[in-house]
Structures are given as structure tokens and as C-alpha cells.
């Protein structure tokens, strides 16, 4: 295949990645209350004074860096006249969806890197083969394209790409750090110092954005050590200090102590197991969850990772280290382990790419998969190999699509958000009661500064309460009807009732 | 690589740098605005009736006042919104009060009305009205607001009343502002109702 055709294929994959992310932006329901209440609502509250303040923010166990990042964009857009909370949230979700496309590029480079390493390991030549023809595609392109395709279209990653969660931002940083470390380990040529600085910065941000991802950050360091890049490692360490200082100083300015939010967070979540009050799961829960998401594809990915372990051990070890650490904690959520997927997918892509390259290569003795004759492989054989890899990719993506639905919070439905947005758009709204504050979009989504409270029958008599948002046919609905409220809107199972005129 | 391709790559790189620089500048401008925001609350209620002639509570919700507050205690379950100080409730639930945020070092609440009025008396229904007397705010300053700035004010140093009433006269007032000092360092301010009687 020519370089031009590979470039076209990569561009197509990017386009596919963009389209499915835009579809996710339109159809993906909220994934977790934290995406609003931990990372958007604090910024909105600071800018408008109205907002739900969760216990984490009262007790100072969250860093202001990510909400501050969101808040800066919000403040800019508000200066430009965009004051609608839903629009601001949508812009930020779109922003993360677009940023997550960089994962496709990381998948391309990571897949190609691992495919090259795989071929190298199999060759025993010790160095990647350099293409002499300028029209030839880059070495390892088969793994690169597969890695890009997986990162672009794997359904869980697509779904996850539109959520304003710290796991996503950290995932992007750490996957890139691992890919760049691999490139640096493979080839410390010109520009290597710049790359080392990037790795350090990304590692710093990746870890401090999501402290539970810290085990993953050890692998790039180990990889560089194994590759005897200790001088470059010093540059990595220097660069990692920049985000580290940033997070420390922000904590000092906002909470009064260097890294105080992290100290409290680790103490509460990891040492005191305080998060257990939000639910406990058995140690093997993550494995069950991964199988639930990819019952057919996961064994295939596992086999590919195992076969390619000599080349992709940093990716696979990083994924395993993450899952092992997370499994020691009784409180488990799927989003905590989302970083596993790109690591495993890129590893699998690297091996599958190298396998395909070995089957289609025109040179002799290209791999240990099977010693080939000097003659080029037959067209039939080339297509057979391509079809096999195509079927593999299809199985993984289709299996992922078939099992992509649902999340940790079944009650977090689109209906509530639609109903809340509808109430926020009413001219006569002065207050809202709802049955489940956790499953709404907070004041940002409401877009109004009027009170929003948990439903209590006694509050129906408060003259400020103009609307009630509760499940259809619930006891709350009947109580509200008995207090002079009538249904005016419904979305799915959620109904909105408004106080009848003259009833206060 | 041909010269044409190199030139194209160079132009692309320049475009990338400029785009990144512009985005960074825009974001930094937003960051400055974000940092400068003081997080105060402000909301204006719709007017449902015009002011009646004679003495009345000018702060009442249906006259469409604007309420500003330094912050509020915005927990999911204990949501103590500033607008509750003007809801006129005679038997409020524990949740129907304004409480400042835990990190608010200079709590205040301000109520302004739509026209200038002459006020005669300010009534504050403190936490002790419904809850423990220990929660009642002790130290605060009530300021009247006029079209040009501040009018007469009253300093309170050791309030013991659950429902505290102050004769505070101000002609042509556009509102009142109450600045609190916390009872203890970590105690939040709790107020059920603020009434501004005038005509």
C-alpha cells in the first residue's frame, strides 16, 4: 500500500471518529453525576453564585485545576454573551469530544510503534527496517491504522469522550505519555529532549488530574529506564515538576495547603476507605465488567496482548497495574478503569498489525510467525490476511457496540435533564422541587438562580416553588397534584407539574 | 522531501502555532475573568403585584425584589437558598432559610426593590426563631441603600433576639444590606426571613 493510501485511510478513520463523537454528543446520556457536580457546577457557582456544593467541595477534597480550566472557558463565553448553562455545558462536552480525537492519533502512533517493535522482536535484527522509498508507508502502518481505528470507534471510548470527567483528561495525557516514551525508547534521535519534556508534562497532568491513574505513569518511566534513556528521564522529571507545582500551588491558593486536596482525597478514599459508603463491589468486579462489555472481543484482545507481550509489555502492564490498584478498593465504578481500554486496544492493534505485515510483506524472513519464501506472497494470501484482521476488528467493535449501553447509574436518564431544562426555560419559574437532586444537571443545567430542592411535601406550600419534577404516577406526583399543581410537561417517565394560577 | 512540501509543512506549522497562541490568549483572558469573579449570588424575582399603599414589607417575594448574597449553603439535601429570606413563610421548614457558604468569610445579604421607598423598620428572623438560640447571629450591620450609596445604618454587637426588630428610617431607600460577622470561626450565618417595612 502506498503512503498516500495509508494517509487517506487514516484521514477516513479520523472522520469516522469525529462523526461518532458528534453522534455521542447528541445521543449519549449523562454518565455520572460527577461530570456536572465536580467539574462544571463549581465553576458555574463561582461565576454566577448559584450552584450545588457537594461535600467534596465543602471539605476541600477536590482540586480547582479542572473546574478552573472549564471555568475559564465558561467565563470567556459568558463575556461573549453565551450565558445559557446548557449551551456552555454542550460547548465543553464538544471540546472534550474533539480533544479525545487526539487519542486516535495516539492510537496510530502507538499501534505503529508496537507493530514495529513486534516485527523487530520477531526479526531479531535489533532495529526497525527503514523505508527507503519516499512513497512507501511508514513502518508499522498496519498496526497504526488498527490502533487508530480502535481508538476512533471503540464504542465505550466514544461514549466516554463527551463527558467532562477527570478520567478522560488524564487518560489522554497518560496514553500519549506512554506512546511518546515508546518512541523515545525506540529512537532517541533529534528532538528527543523536546519529546522528553512533553512526556514529563503529560505524566504530571495525567497523575494529578486523576491520582488513581498513578500506577500507569510508572510504566513510561520504567520503559525509558529499560531502554537506558536515563539522561532523557531527567528531562522527563524536570518537566513533570511543572504540572506538579501547578496543582500544588492551586491547592495552596484555594484550600490553604500544598496538595491539601490530594492529601485529604487519598486519606478519605484510599486509606480510610471512605468511598465505601457509596457502595462496595467484590474484588473481581472490574474483570466481570470488562467481560460484560466485550464478552467475545475481550478474549481475542487478551490473546493478542499475550502474543505481543514482548513488544507491548509497557501498555499491558500499565493496564494491569491500574486494574489491580483499583480492585484493592471496595468502591468501584466503571469510569475509574476506562483507561484500560485504549492501552489494551493499542497493544492488540500492534500485534495484529505486525501479524498482518508479516503475512503481506514481500521481503523474506520477515518474522517468526512463519518463515516465508523469497517470493512475494500471493494476492489470495494477502487478502486472506487482511480479511482475517478485518473480521477481528469488526468483532471487537461490533461486540463493543452491542454491549455499550448502560452505566453505573441507571437512574441517570436523559428524561430528567430534558425536564429540568424545560423548567429552566419557563418565564414563570421561581423554584423547583425534584425527587432526585443527584440525577440532574445542577444549577448549570437549570440555567436559573431560583431554588432547586429535594421534594418534601411541606415545601409545596412555599410560594417560591412554582414547579415540581418527579416520576410519573409517583407518590410525589400525587401529593403535588393534591396541593394544587397540574402536569404541564413530560419526558419519558418524568413529569413536570406547575402550580395552578391563584394557588399559593 | 520536495521544497514545495517543505514550504507547505512550514506554513502549516505556522498556522498551528498561531491557532494555539490565540486559543491560549483567549483562555487566559477567560481565566482572569474566572479568578476575578467573587462568586456572589444575585437573582431578581418576577413582580406579581404592585406595592400597595401604606405600610408593608417591601422585601416580600411577590413585589419582585432583587436579592444578592455573598454565598449560600448549597448542599443537595440542606439547600439554604438566599431567596428564602423573602418568601414570607410564617412556619418554615428547617431548609427554608438562607445560610452562607462554609468558606464565606464576609457573609452579607442585600435586598433591593424596584422603586425608591421610605423605610421605617427592619425585622430579621434569625435561626433561633425555629432552631437553637445558639445559632442566632450576634454581630452584624444593617445598612440602608439609597440611590446614591449608603443611607443610615445600625451596628448590632450582641443580638440575643430570635426575631430582631430595628427602627431604621431612610427616605428614598432602594434596599437594605446586612453584613454579618460569624459567631465563631467555623459557624455559618443562618437567617430565615428579612423584612423591610416601609411605604
PDB file of C-alpha atoms in Angstrom, chain A residues 27 44 71 127 189 278 288 293 313 342 346 426:
ATOM      1  CA  UNK A  27     -27.424  10.940  21.938  1.00  0.00           C
ATOM      2  CA  UNK A  44     -20.687  27.832  37.366  1.00  0.00           C
ATOM      3  CA  UNK A  71     -14.438  27.937  34.317  1.00  0.00           C
ATOM      4  CA  UNK A 127      16.423  -2.120  14.603  1.00  0.00           C
ATOM      5  CA  UNK A 189      17.277  10.884  17.661  1.00  0.00           C
ATOM      6  CA  UNK A 278     -21.093   4.946  48.043  1.00  0.00           C
ATOM      7  CA  UNK A 288     -16.721  -9.024  35.285  1.00  0.00           C
ATOM      8  CA  UNK A 293     -18.682  -5.000  27.906  1.00  0.00           C
ATOM      9  CA  UNK A 313       4.567  -5.069  27.873  1.00  0.00           C
ATOM     10  CA  UNK A 342      -7.012   2.335  24.931  1.00  0.00           C
ATOM     11  CA  UNK A 346      -3.414  -0.294  21.116  1.00  0.00           C
ATOM     12  CA  UNK A 426     -40.107  28.820  31.571  1.00  0.00           C
TER      13      UNK A 426
END
